[in-house]
């Protein structure tokens, strides 16, 4: 476990394939946990005329979280960053997520979450996304794997710490503060 | 509406069998395989049949096929290609994904189960030893008079005393937490969750997410069918008892440590409801023995350790999408019971079980991959399931305890996978369809 010491900032350069050694997961190669945890970067073309719909989806997720802060809990996320950009060949969407479950479980949980909640996934605005994703979760998984661009460098200032561990540490700090207050 | 008369009984009924045999078969010719199947067709009970004749029957037959077996029977290539990739590959080929490595790897499997020539299984369950002997004799005669089909291996099953409840060789009560399907006529016991959509377990019905796409074709072949992951798990009873003795200072301490590994006392009483000492009455009471949760009742695992077997295999309210991860378990124990206080005799004994589900990747492989053999389960860091996870002697088991937890280092393997396979369990019409395929 020495390579997973959170006190020592760590960087890792990752081969082009996105993994060091081919290890098979349930749906394909396992993308490894790095000092910046698990994650993915989905990059795909936006269907023509869908920019507003994609941006609107940002507000939908904002409202869903405000209404139910635990809404995305199954995904065990640290951070999500959604970007739209055009570098000359049409509008492109980037979905960058950093999380603590493995890649395949994240995707499965995401299909489930968005399918069940009635919230459509933002992916429906992307070219090549399977129309029947709700009935055909395997096609969703395939789309995600085909549009994932693995990082070639990842860095963690507090490497390998999970969101749960960080929250535990913050709760502990809060509890200590409360304890000290009570002792005044 | 569930088509009880077209579903093999094993999916919906538990029979009062206490003995039996699994026959693993190979078809050298399609015609041989189909003759064998044809002769057994009227022996295979549907759920309707098994329920109506339960009191009078002494034997129950279930038939299932590997993907290679379906091909060997003459299922056309275009149909074979519609089966999901994981089933086509087979369990042995996916050992790395399942965590079946080291001494559990397919190269160490017995009974030829890692070979491509395992085509079918005949599950012959019997109520009595006499009936079991008759069934085996009849099946042997069938093999002898049918060209093109042969036995690869077999496994004789037997319950061990006491016979009044199901338990494994370690002495733990079994069959405590089974999912129930809507329309099955069964009521879930308290704490077992609501009845689930049949499509979680049987092909051709909506699942918890609604209609299911991409089922194997033709429909007659997939309808009312299911997938079975077979696991032959040797239980190292001597090693388990030795470990308990070496790591406890009293018989009570041994029982408690055993319960911590399992998540339940040997009686079946769950640690969440009986944290300090066994409560056999609770263990035997189906209205109470499953009626608990983890999130509110034991969030830190002070009663039931976070990494215990029961908690990994059914994290209840501490995991998401549980209704998409449920599985039906069937099976039996094999090998002689090891008497209390007897040293290990080197004889293989264990559990030979089937995990039945509609989607092997989403249900069975998920459980293996994310629950049983994931070191990071519940942030534990260096643990696998202490009962059925792959153990190489380097992993831990953490028992939360006030004021400070106890970490057991270097957990030995209490079980070893000795074989496995993915089978397709066809409906009754599908069995007839397979028998009538023309090569």
Coordinates of N, CA and C in Angstrom, one line a residue, chain A residues 1 23-27 73-74 76 102 105 108-109 112-113 116 132 134-138 162 164-165 168, chain B residues 89 93-97 208-209 211-214 320-321 324-325 359 361-362 365-366 369-370 379 381-382:
Chain A
X1 N 0.8 -1.2 0.0 CA 0.0 0.0 0.0 C 0.9 1.3 0.0
X23 N -5.8 -5.8 -18.3 CA -6.6 -6.6 -17.4 C -8.0 -6.5 -17.8
X24 N -8.7 -7.7 -17.9 CA -10.0 -7.6 -18.4 C -11.0 -7.4 -17.3
X25 N -11.9 -6.4 -17.6 CA -13.1 -6.2 -16.7 C -14.3 -6.8 -17.3
X26 N -15.5 -6.6 -16.7 CA -16.7 -7.2 -17.2 C -17.0 -6.8 -18.7
X27 N -16.7 -5.5 -19.0 CA -17.1 -5.0 -20.3 C -15.9 -4.7 -21.2
X73 N -25.3 10.2 -5.6 CA -24.5 9.4 -4.6 C -24.0 8.0 -5.2
X74 N -24.9 7.3 -5.9 CA -24.5 6.0 -6.4 C -23.2 6.0 -7.2
X76 N -20.6 7.8 -6.7 CA -19.4 8.0 -5.9 C -18.4 9.0 -6.5
X102 N -15.2 1.6 -10.1 CA -14.5 1.4 -11.3 C -15.4 1.8 -12.5
X105 N -18.6 0.0 -13.4 CA -19.7 0.1 -12.5 C -20.3 1.5 -12.5
X108 N -22.7 1.5 -15.5 CA -23.9 0.8 -15.2 C -24.8 1.6 -14.3
X109 N -24.2 2.2 -13.2 CA -25.0 3.0 -12.3 C -25.6 4.2 -12.9
X112 N -28.6 3.3 -14.9 CA -29.7 3.0 -14.0 C -30.3 4.3 -13.4
X113 N -29.4 5.2 -13.0 CA -29.8 6.4 -12.4 C -30.6 7.3 -13.3
X116 N -34.0 5.5 -14.4 CA -35.0 5.5 -13.4 C -35.6 6.8 -13.1
X132 N -31.9 3.4 -28.0 CA -32.6 2.4 -27.1 C -31.8 2.2 -25.8
X134 N -32.2 2.9 -22.8 CA -32.9 2.5 -21.6 C -33.1 1.0 -21.6
X135 N -33.5 0.4 -22.7 CA -33.7 -1.0 -22.8 C -32.4 -1.8 -23.1
X136 N -31.4 -1.0 -23.5 CA -30.2 -1.7 -24.0 C -29.0 -1.1 -23.3
X137 N -28.8 -1.4 -22.0 CA -27.7 -0.7 -21.3 C -26.4 -1.1 -21.8
X138 N -26.3 -2.3 -22.4 CA -25.0 -2.7 -23.0 C -24.5 -1.7 -24.1
X162 N -10.3 8.5 -1.2 CA -11.6 8.5 -1.8 C -12.5 9.6 -1.2
X164 N -15.3 9.3 0.1 CA -15.8 8.9 1.4 C -14.8 9.2 2.5
X165 N -13.5 8.9 2.2 CA -12.4 9.1 3.2 C -12.3 10.6 3.5
X168 N -15.1 11.6 5.6 CA -14.9 11.1 7.0 C -13.9 12.0 7.7
Chain B
X89 N -18.3 -17.0 -24.1 CA -16.9 -17.2 -23.6 C -16.8 -18.3 -22.6
X93 N -13.0 -19.0 -19.2 CA -12.3 -18.0 -20.0 C -12.4 -16.6 -19.3
X94 N -13.3 -16.5 -18.4 CA -13.5 -15.2 -17.7 C -13.0 -15.2 -16.3
X95 N -12.2 -16.2 -16.0 CA -11.7 -16.4 -14.6 C -11.0 -15.1 -14.1
X96 N -10.2 -14.4 -15.0 CA -9.5 -13.2 -14.5 C -10.5 -12.2 -14.1
X97 N -11.6 -12.1 -14.8 CA -12.6 -11.0 -14.5 C -13.3 -11.4 -13.2
X208 N -36.6 -5.1 -13.8 CA -36.8 -3.9 -13.0 C -36.8 -2.6 -13.8
X209 N -36.2 -2.6 -14.9 CA -36.0 -1.4 -15.8 C -37.1 -1.4 -16.9
X211 N -39.0 -3.4 -20.3 CA -38.8 -4.4 -21.3 C -37.3 -4.6 -21.6
X212 N -37.0 -5.9 -21.9 CA -35.5 -6.2 -22.1 C -35.3 -6.4 -23.6
X213 N -34.3 -5.8 -24.1 CA -33.9 -5.9 -25.5 C -32.9 -7.0 -25.7
X214 N -32.7 -7.4 -26.9 CA -31.5 -8.2 -27.3 C -31.5 -9.6 -26.7
X320 N -26.4 0.6 -3.9 CA -27.4 1.2 -4.8 C -27.8 0.1 -5.8
X321 N -29.0 0.3 -6.3 CA -29.5 -0.6 -7.4 C -29.5 -2.0 -7.0
X324 N -31.2 -4.7 -9.0 CA -30.6 -5.2 -10.3 C -29.5 -6.2 -10.1
X325 N -29.3 -6.5 -8.8 CA -28.1 -7.4 -8.5 C -28.5 -8.6 -7.7
X359 N -28.9 -12.0 -16.3 CA -27.8 -11.3 -17.0 C -26.5 -11.6 -16.2
X361 N -23.4 -10.8 -16.5 CA -22.5 -9.7 -16.3 C -23.0 -8.8 -15.2
X362 N -24.3 -8.4 -15.3 CA -24.8 -7.4 -14.4 C -25.1 -8.0 -13.0
X365 N -21.5 -11.7 -12.3 CA -20.1 -11.2 -12.4 C -19.9 -10.0 -11.6
X366 N -20.9 -9.2 -11.5 CA -20.9 -8.0 -10.7 C -20.6 -8.4 -9.2
X369 N -17.0 -9.5 -8.9 CA -16.0 -8.5 -9.2 C -16.1 -7.3 -8.3
X370 N -17.2 -6.9 -7.9 CA -17.4 -5.7 -7.1 C -17.6 -6.0 -5.6
X379 N -14.3 0.6 1.4 CA -13.1 1.3 1.7 C -12.1 0.4 2.6
X381 N -9.8 -1.8 1.8 CA -8.4 -1.7 1.3 C -7.7 -2.9 1.0
X382 N -7.8 -3.9 1.9 CA -7.0 -5.1 1.7 C -7.7 -6.4 2.1

